[in-house]
Coordinates of C-alpha atoms in Angstrom, one line a residue:
M844 CA 0.0 0.3 -0.2
T845 CA 2.6 2.5 -1.3
L846 CA 2.1 6.0 -1.9
E847 CA 2.6 5.1 -5.7
N848 CA 0.5 2.0 -6.1
I849 CA -2.2 3.9 -3.8
A850 CA -2.6 6.8 -6.9
R851 CA -2.5 4.6 -8.9
A852 CA -5.3 1.9 -8.4
C853 CA -7.5 5.5 -8.1
G854 CA -6.8 7.1 -11.1
G855 CA -5.6 9.9 -9.0
I856 CA -2.3 12.6 -9.4
Y857 CA 0.3 12.3 -6.9
Y858 CA 2.2 15.7 -6.1
G859 CA 5.0 15.1 -3.7
S860 CA 8.8 13.5 -3.8
E861 CA 10.2 10.8 -4.7
E862 CA 11.1 9.6 -1.6
S863 CA 7.3 9.6 -0.2
R864 CA 6.2 8.0 -3.5
K865 CA 8.2 4.6 -1.4
K866 CA 6.6 4.8 1.2
E867 CA 3.5 2.9 2.5
V868 CA 0.5 4.4 4.5
A869 CA -0.3 2.7 8.4
D870 CA -3.6 3.2 7.7
I871 CA -6.5 5.0 5.6
V872 CA -9.2 7.3 7.2
T873 CA -11.8 9.7 6.5
D874 CA -12.4 11.5 9.9
S875 CA -10.1 13.6 10.4
R876 CA -10.0 13.1 14.4
E877 CA -8.1 9.2 13.6
A878 CA -5.6 11.0 11.0
K879 CA -2.5 9.9 13.0
E880 CA 1.8 9.7 12.1
G881 CA 1.8 7.7 8.9
S882 CA -1.6 8.2 7.5
L883 CA -3.5 8.6 4.6
F884 CA -6.5 10.9 4.4
I885 CA -9.5 10.9 1.7
A886 CA -11.1 14.6 2.5
I887 CA -14.8 14.2 1.1
R888 CA -17.1 16.6 0.8
G889 CA -20.7 15.7 2.8
E890 CA -23.4 17.1 2.3
R891 CA -23.3 19.1 5.9
V892 CA -19.2 19.3 6.3
D893 CA -16.5 19.3 3.3
A894 CA -13.5 17.5 4.9
H895 CA -10.5 20.0 2.1
R896 CA -10.7 22.3 5.3
F897 CA -9.1 20.0 7.8
I898 CA -5.9 18.8 5.8
P899 CA -3.8 21.5 7.1
A900 CA -4.9 19.6 10.7
V901 CA -4.3 16.6 9.6
F902 CA -0.4 16.7 8.2
A903 CA 0.2 18.7 11.7
Q904 CA -1.3 15.4 13.2
G905 CA 1.2 13.2 11.3
A906 CA -0.8 12.1 8.3
L907 CA 1.7 10.9 5.4
C908 CA -0.6 11.9 2.7
V909 CA -3.8 13.5 1.6
I910 CA -6.4 12.8 -0.8
C911 CA -8.9 15.4 -2.6
E912 CA -10.6 16.9 -5.3
E913 CA -9.1 19.7 -5.8
A914 CA -4.7 20.6 -4.5
P915 CA -4.6 22.6 -1.0
K916 CA -3.2 25.9 -0.8
E917 CA -0.5 25.6 2.0
A918 CA 0.0 21.3 1.7
A919 CA 2.8 20.3 4.7
G920 CA 3.2 16.4 2.7
A921 CA 2.3 14.5 -0.1
Y922 CA -1.3 14.6 -1.8
I923 CA -3.2 13.4 -4.5
V924 CA -5.5 14.9 -6.0
V925 CA -8.1 13.0 -7.4
E926 CA -11.7 13.3 -9.8
S927 CA -14.0 12.0 -6.7
S928 CA -13.2 10.9 -3.9
L929 CA -15.6 8.7 -2.6
Q930 CA -14.8 7.1 -6.0
A931 CA -11.4 6.2 -4.4
V932 CA -11.9 5.0 -1.0
K933 CA -13.8 2.4 -2.9
D934 CA -11.1 2.0 -6.0
I935 CA -8.5 1.8 -3.3
A936 CA -10.8 -0.7 -1.0
E937 CA -10.3 -3.2 -4.4
F938 CA -7.3 -3.0 -4.9
Y939 CA -6.0 -3.9 -0.9
R940 CA -9.0 -6.9 -0.9
Q941 CA -6.9 -8.2 -3.9
Q942 CA -4.1 -7.8 -2.3
L943 CA -6.0 -9.7 0.8
D944 CA -5.4 -13.5 1.6
I945 CA -8.9 -14.2 3.4
R946 CA -12.0 -15.5 3.0
V947 CA -15.0 -13.4 2.8
I948 CA -19.1 -13.8 3.8
G949 CA -20.9 -11.2 2.7
I950 CA -24.5 -10.7 4.2
T951 CA -27.1 -9.0 3.1
G952 CA -31.3 -9.4 2.7
S953 CA -33.7 -6.6 3.5
V954 CA -33.8 -7.8 7.0
G955 CA -31.6 -9.0 9.9
K956 CA -28.8 -8.5 7.5
T957 CA -26.7 -6.9 11.0
S958 CA -27.9 -10.0 13.7
T959 CA -26.9 -12.9 10.9
K960 CA -22.8 -11.4 10.8
E961 CA -23.1 -11.2 14.6
I962 CA -24.1 -14.5 14.6
I963 CA -22.1 -15.9 12.5
A964 CA -19.4 -13.9 13.3
S965 CA -19.5 -15.2 16.5
V966 CA -19.8 -19.0 15.2
L967 CA -16.9 -18.4 12.7
A968 CA -15.2 -16.9 16.1
E969 CA -15.0 -20.4 17.6
K970 CA -12.6 -20.9 15.2
Y971 CA -10.5 -18.2 13.1
N972 CA -9.7 -14.7 13.8
V973 CA -12.4 -12.8 12.4
L974 CA -12.8 -9.0 11.5
K975 CA -16.6 -8.2 11.0
T976 CA -18.3 -5.1 9.7
Q977 CA -18.7 -2.1 13.1
K978 CA -21.5 -0.2 13.5
N979 CA -23.6 0.4 9.9
F980 CA -20.8 0.7 8.4
N981 CA -22.4 -1.3 5.1
N982 CA -21.9 1.1 2.3
E983 CA -20.0 2.4 0.0
L984 CA -18.7 3.8 2.2
G985 CA -18.9 2.4 5.7
L986 CA -17.9 -0.9 3.6
P987 CA -14.2 0.3 2.2
L988 CA -13.4 2.2 5.0
T989 CA -13.9 -1.6 7.4
I990 CA -11.9 -3.5 4.4
F991 CA -9.5 -1.5 5.3
R992 CA -9.7 -2.8 8.8
L993 CA -8.1 -5.8 8.2
R994 CA -5.0 -6.9 8.5
E995 CA -2.7 -10.1 8.0
E996 CA -3.9 -11.8 11.4
H997 CA -7.6 -11.8 10.2
E998 CA -8.7 -14.8 8.0
V999 CA -11.9 -14.4 7.9
A1000 CA -14.1 -11.1 7.3
V1001 CA -17.8 -10.8 7.5
L1002 CA -19.1 -7.3 6.0
E1003 CA -23.0 -7.0 6.2
M1004 CA -23.4 -5.0 3.3
G1005 CA -27.0 -2.4 2.2
I1006 CA -28.0 -1.4 -0.3
N1007 CA -31.2 1.2 -1.4
H1008 CA -31.0 1.6 -4.7
F1009 CA -30.2 -0.8 -8.2
G1010 CA -26.6 -0.6 -9.0
E1011 CA -25.6 -0.3 -5.4
M1012 CA -24.9 -3.8 -4.5
H1013 CA -22.9 -4.1 -7.8
R1014 CA -20.5 -1.9 -6.8
L1015 CA -20.4 -3.3 -3.0
S1016 CA -20.1 -7.1 -4.5
K1017 CA -16.7 -5.4 -6.2
V1018 CA -15.2 -3.8 -4.2
A1019 CA -15.4 -7.3 -1.2
R1020 CA -15.0 -9.3 -3.3
P1021 CA -17.3 -12.3 -1.6
D1022 CA -16.6 -15.9 -1.4
Y1023 CA -19.0 -16.8 0.0
C1024 CA -23.1 -14.6 -0.2
V1025 CA -25.9 -14.5 2.8
I1026 CA -29.0 -13.5 1.9
T1027 CA -30.9 -13.5 4.8
N1028 CA -34.7 -12.6 2.8
I1029 CA -37.1 -10.2 0.4
G1030 CA -38.8 -8.3 2.1
Q1031 CA -40.9 -5.0 1.8
C1032 CA -37.8 -2.7 2.1
H1033 CA -36.7 0.6 -0.1
L1034 CA -40.0 0.2 -2.4
E1035 CA -39.8 3.8 -2.8
F1036 CA -36.9 3.4 -5.2
L1037 CA -36.9 -0.6 -6.2
G1038 CA -40.3 -0.8 -6.7
D1039 CA -41.7 -4.4 -5.6
R1040 CA -40.2 -7.8 -4.0
D1041 CA -39.2 -9.0 -7.1
G1042 CA -37.3 -5.4 -7.7
V1043 CA -35.9 -6.2 -4.4
L1044 CA -34.8 -9.9 -5.3
R1045 CA -33.1 -8.3 -8.6
A1046 CA -30.9 -5.4 -6.4
K1047 CA -29.9 -8.0 -3.5
S1048 CA -29.1 -10.5 -6.2
E1049 CA -26.4 -8.2 -7.5
I1050 CA -24.0 -9.9 -4.6
F1051 CA -23.4 -12.2 -7.3
D1052 CA -21.5 -9.9 -9.4
Y1053 CA -18.3 -10.1 -8.8
L1054 CA -18.4 -14.0 -6.3
S1055 CA -15.8 -15.3 -6.5
A1056 CA -15.2 -18.8 -8.5
T1057 CA -14.6 -21.4 -5.7
G1058 CA -17.6 -19.3 -3.2
R1059 CA -21.2 -20.3 -2.3
V1060 CA -24.4 -19.5 -1.6
I1061 CA -26.8 -19.6 1.2
L1062 CA -29.8 -18.2 1.2
N1063 CA -33.0 -19.0 3.2
G1064 CA -35.4 -21.0 1.5
D1065 CA -38.1 -20.3 3.0
D1066 CA -38.4 -16.7 1.4
D1067 CA -40.9 -16.9 -1.8
K1068 CA -38.6 -15.1 -4.2
L1069 CA -35.6 -16.5 -2.9
A1070 CA -36.5 -19.9 -3.5
T1071 CA -36.7 -19.2 -6.7
V1072 CA -32.3 -18.6 -7.4
T1073 CA -31.5 -22.3 -8.0
E1074 CA -27.3 -21.7 -9.3
V1075 CA -25.7 -18.9 -9.7
H1076 CA -22.6 -19.4 -11.5
G1077 CA -23.4 -23.0 -12.0
I1078 CA -24.0 -23.6 -8.2
R1079 CA -26.5 -24.9 -6.3
P1080 CA -27.3 -22.3 -3.3
L1081 CA -26.8 -24.2 -0.1
F1082 CA -30.4 -23.3 1.4
F1083 CA -31.6 -22.9 4.8
G1084 CA -35.2 -22.9 6.8
C1085 CA -37.1 -24.1 9.9
D1086 CA -39.9 -25.5 6.9
I1087 CA -37.9 -28.4 6.1
D1088 CA -40.2 -28.8 2.7
R1089 CA -41.3 -25.9 2.1
Y1090 CA -40.3 -24.0 -2.1
V1091 CA -37.5 -25.7 -1.1
P1092 CA -35.5 -28.6 -0.5
K1093 CA -34.0 -26.9 3.3
D1094 CA -29.7 -28.2 3.3
V1095 CA -29.4 -27.4 7.7
Y1096 CA -32.6 -26.6 8.9
A1097 CA -34.0 -26.6 13.1
D1098 CA -37.4 -28.5 15.2
Q1099 CA -38.1 -28.6 18.1
I1100 CA -38.6 -24.8 18.7
E1101 CA -39.0 -23.4 21.9
Y1102 CA -39.9 -20.6 22.5
L1103 CA -37.8 -19.4 26.5
G1104 CA -39.7 -15.6 26.7
L1105 CA -37.0 -12.9 26.9
K1106 CA -34.1 -15.6 27.2
G1107 CA -33.9 -17.3 24.2
V1108 CA -35.2 -19.3 22.3
R1109 CA -33.8 -23.5 22.8
C1110 CA -34.3 -25.3 18.7
R1111 CA -32.8 -28.6 17.5
I1112 CA -31.0 -27.5 14.1
H1113 CA -29.7 -30.8 11.8
V1114 CA -27.1 -30.0 9.0
G1115 CA -25.7 -33.3 6.9
E1116 CA -26.3 -36.7 9.0
Q1117 CA -25.7 -34.4 12.0
E1118 CA -28.0 -32.4 14.2
F1119 CA -27.5 -30.8 17.4
T1120 CA -29.5 -28.6 20.0
V1121 CA -28.4 -25.5 21.5
T1122 CA -30.3 -22.3 23.1
I1123 CA -30.0 -19.2 21.2
P1124 CA -29.4 -16.7 23.6
I1125 CA -31.4 -13.7 21.8
P1126 CA -35.7 -14.7 21.8
G1127 CA -37.7 -14.6 18.5
Y1128 CA -38.4 -17.2 15.2
H1129 CA -35.7 -14.8 12.9
M1130 CA -32.4 -15.3 15.4
V1131 CA -33.2 -19.9 15.0
L1132 CA -33.5 -17.8 11.0
N1133 CA -30.1 -16.1 11.7
A1134 CA -28.6 -19.6 13.6
L1135 CA -29.6 -21.6 10.8
A1136 CA -27.4 -19.3 8.4
A1137 CA -24.7 -19.5 11.1
T1138 CA -24.6 -23.0 11.0
A1139 CA -24.5 -23.2 6.5
V1140 CA -21.4 -20.6 6.8
G1141 CA -19.6 -22.7 10.1
R1142 CA -20.0 -26.3 8.1
T1143 CA -18.8 -24.7 5.0
L1144 CA -15.3 -23.3 6.4
G1145 CA -15.2 -26.5 8.3
L1146 CA -16.6 -26.0 11.9
T1147 CA -17.8 -28.6 14.2
T1148 CA -21.6 -29.3 15.2
E1149 CA -19.6 -28.2 18.1
E1150 CA -17.7 -25.1 17.5
I1151 CA -21.1 -23.7 16.0
A1152 CA -23.6 -24.6 18.8
R1153 CA -20.5 -22.9 21.4
G1154 CA -20.7 -19.6 19.1
I1155 CA -24.7 -19.1 19.0
E1156 CA -25.2 -19.8 22.1
K1157 CA -22.2 -16.7 23.1
L1158 CA -23.6 -13.9 21.0
E1159 CA -24.8 -11.1 22.4
T1160 CA -27.1 -8.0 21.6
L1161 CA -26.6 -4.4 20.5
G1162 CA -27.3 -1.3 21.9
G1163 CA -30.6 -0.5 18.9
R1164 CA -31.7 -3.8 18.2
L1165 CA -33.9 -6.0 20.1
H1166 CA -31.5 -5.2 24.0
M1167 CA -33.0 -5.2 26.8
I1168 CA -32.5 -2.9 29.4
E1169 CA -33.1 -3.3 32.7
H1170 CA -34.4 -0.1 34.6
E1171 CA -36.4 0.7 37.4
G1172 CA -38.8 -2.3 37.6
V1173 CA -39.3 -2.1 33.6
T1174 CA -37.7 -3.9 30.7
V1175 CA -37.2 -2.0 27.7
I1176 CA -36.5 -4.1 24.3
D1177 CA -35.4 -1.0 22.5
D1178 CA -34.8 -2.0 19.0
C1179 CA -34.9 1.8 17.7
Y1180 CA -31.7 1.4 15.3
N1181 CA -34.5 0.6 12.8
A1182 CA -37.7 -0.8 10.9
N1183 CA -39.9 -2.0 7.9
P1184 CA -42.6 -4.6 8.0
A1185 CA -40.9 -7.7 8.9
S1186 CA -38.8 -6.7 11.5
M1187 CA -41.5 -4.8 13.5
K1188 CA -43.8 -8.3 13.1
A1189 CA -41.1 -9.5 14.3
S1190 CA -40.1 -7.6 17.4
L1191 CA -43.5 -7.3 18.3
R1192 CA -43.5 -11.4 18.4
V1193 CA -40.9 -10.8 20.0
L1194 CA -42.8 -8.6 23.0
A1195 CA -46.2 -10.5 22.6
N1196 CA -44.0 -13.4 24.9
A1197 CA -43.2 -11.2 27.9
P1198 CA -44.7 -12.4 31.2
G1199 CA -46.3 -8.9 32.4
R1200 CA -47.7 -6.0 30.1
K1201 CA -47.0 -5.8 27.6
I1202 CA -46.6 -1.7 25.7
A1203 CA -45.0 -1.5 21.6
I1204 CA -43.9 2.0 20.9
L1205 CA -44.4 1.9 18.0
G1206 CA -42.7 5.3 15.6
D1207 CA -42.7 5.1 11.3
M1208 CA -41.2 3.4 8.6
G1209 CA -39.7 5.1 6.1
E1210 CA -38.7 4.3 2.7
L1211 CA -41.7 2.4 1.5
G1212 CA -43.5 3.5 -1.6
E1213 CA -46.7 4.2 -3.0
E1214 CA -48.1 1.8 -0.3
E1215 CA -46.7 3.2 3.2
L1216 CA -49.5 4.0 4.6
A1217 CA -51.5 0.2 3.9
L1218 CA -48.1 -1.3 5.5
H1219 CA -48.8 0.8 8.4
R1220 CA -51.5 -0.2 9.2
E1221 CA -51.2 -3.8 8.5
I1222 CA -48.3 -3.2 11.7
G1223 CA -51.3 -1.5 13.5
A1224 CA -53.5 -4.1 13.0
F1225 CA -51.2 -7.3 13.7
A1226 CA -50.3 -5.3 16.6
A1227 CA -53.2 -5.8 17.8
E1228 CA -53.8 -9.3 17.5
L1229 CA -51.3 -9.9 19.1
A1230 CA -53.5 -8.5 22.5
L1231 CA -50.5 -6.4 24.2
D1232 CA -51.6 -3.8 27.0
E1233 CA -51.2 -0.4 24.7
L1234 CA -49.6 1.0 22.0
I1235 CA -48.2 4.1 21.4
C1236 CA -47.3 5.9 18.2
V1237 CA -45.5 8.6 17.1
G1238 CA -45.7 10.2 13.4
A1239 CA -47.9 10.8 10.4
L1240 CA -47.7 7.7 9.1
S1241 CA -48.4 5.9 12.6
E1242 CA -51.7 7.7 12.7
G1243 CA -53.2 5.2 10.2
M1244 CA -51.1 2.7 12.3
A1245 CA -52.7 3.9 15.5
Q1246 CA -56.7 3.6 13.6
A1247 CA -55.8 0.2 12.5
A1248 CA -55.8 -1.1 15.7
K1249 CA -58.4 0.9 17.5
A1250 CA -60.4 -1.1 14.7
V1251 CA -59.0 -4.8 15.3
K1252 CA -59.9 -3.7 19.1
A1253 CA -61.6 -1.5 20.5
D1254 CA -60.9 -1.6 24.7
M1255 CA -57.8 -1.6 23.1
K1256 CA -55.5 1.7 25.1
I1257 CA -54.2 3.1 22.2
L1258 CA -52.2 6.9 21.8
W1259 CA -51.1 8.7 18.7
T1260 CA -48.7 12.0 18.8
E1261 CA -47.5 12.9 15.2
Q1262 CA -44.5 15.1 17.0
L1263 CA -42.1 12.9 19.1
E1264 CA -41.2 15.8 21.8
D1265 CA -45.4 15.3 22.9
A1266 CA -45.0 11.5 23.0
L1267 CA -41.6 11.6 24.8
S1268 CA -43.7 13.9 27.7
Q1269 CA -46.3 11.6 27.7
I1270 CA -44.2 8.6 27.2
P1271 CA -43.3 8.2 31.9
E1272 CA -47.3 8.2 32.4
E1273 CA -47.7 5.4 30.8
I1274 CA -44.6 3.3 32.3
R1275 CA -45.0 1.1 35.9
P1276 CA -43.0 -0.9 36.9
G1277 CA -43.2 -4.7 35.9
D1278 CA -43.6 -3.5 32.4
Y1279 CA -42.7 -5.1 29.1
V1280 CA -42.0 -1.9 26.1
L1281 CA -40.9 -2.5 22.8
V1282 CA -39.2 0.8 21.7
K1283 CA -39.2 1.0 17.1
A1284 CA -38.9 2.6 14.8
S1285 CA -36.8 3.7 11.7
H1286 CA -33.8 5.7 12.2
F1287 CA -34.7 9.2 11.0
M1288 CA -37.7 9.3 13.7
H1289 CA -35.1 9.6 16.9
F1290 CA -36.5 6.9 18.8
E1291 CA -32.9 6.6 20.9
K1292 CA -34.6 9.8 22.5
V1293 CA -37.3 7.2 23.6
V1294 CA -35.4 4.9 25.2
D1295 CA -32.7 7.9 26.5
V1296 CA -36.6 8.9 28.4
L1297 CA -37.1 5.4 29.8
T1298 CA -33.9 4.9 31.2
K1299 CA -32.3 8.5 32.7
E1300 CA -31.7 7.4 36.5

């Protein structure tokens, strides 16, 4: 990763000494605060901040070189001028990835990408040195930054890949060059841009475009759309699921599913001629499917069933994703990172298994296209059918959610506010010790503020 090779990889023009041209960078960053001795800083123009203005500061911090779209007025070190800094990030990551002797698992799908990534990484860590996507670094900037974190000691990379437009997954796959592709499901996400579930399938399937020649595809065979994928580059996919023969025969499947309330779910997993019983420490039917995906990946990479079971049982929750918080006798189910119809239903099922009074605080879901109101109403009706004790809806679209719930169960306590600030003032009055409270909405609703109100000292 010399400056000379980096300039060539991103099609940039190098300015600096011949001595520096041959030097290798210590790391690659886009956050000026992370720049240090030997760093390559890539200055990206964002919607709110133009990182070019931080170039003097990163040189003062010891950066070896800067990639920028225009030459700095005063350069205290080497720099490379490119047409697009964002494209340069992807080009350099692609160059770096192709130098690495590492197996890459690419994970996509409408729902459950992060939880599937976490459980696969937990399983593979029983045998390999694993690097996984952190936070929400799953887009055309985040994925390259994850790849830049790879080092010689890493043996496997587990990469989450998220998109909402056609062509994005093609570009992500070109950078990641996955050896194994996992797709969790095809749901009603990003319909505003992808049209319908068939469009979602086409967009997600772009992950196959740069699958390695010896790669494998691992799909949820309980999903009607994914079950139509009969081969990829001449190879039949591995299918997992709980419904053994529905749509397609399953290579990995589960039975004897036992729900343990909010403590998790126990099941028996069959893979080939072997079977094992495991307790998944996070509740929900969807977690069984995630465990099956991890089992399929684990077996493909040579893990024993004992190693797979240990990895599944070591799984930990993440903040904002079915994270259980105990506070003053109230159990808050923090699932506020994001939401769509399928994940809403999955989380509501988890809440329905709680032993105490059950309250759902739900907000708007984004990017659902022309059917957005109908889909919100569907969630309201679903919540009412689960016999929850109270439903609190927040947001303009969630008014339809509240109305549909009332139509199904007239005696259910239902509150609706359009503005989050109004809800925040009312919510504490609705909660008492012993309650179980689900908090869920799309990220733009900022429902982390609801969690803060429920858990503040």
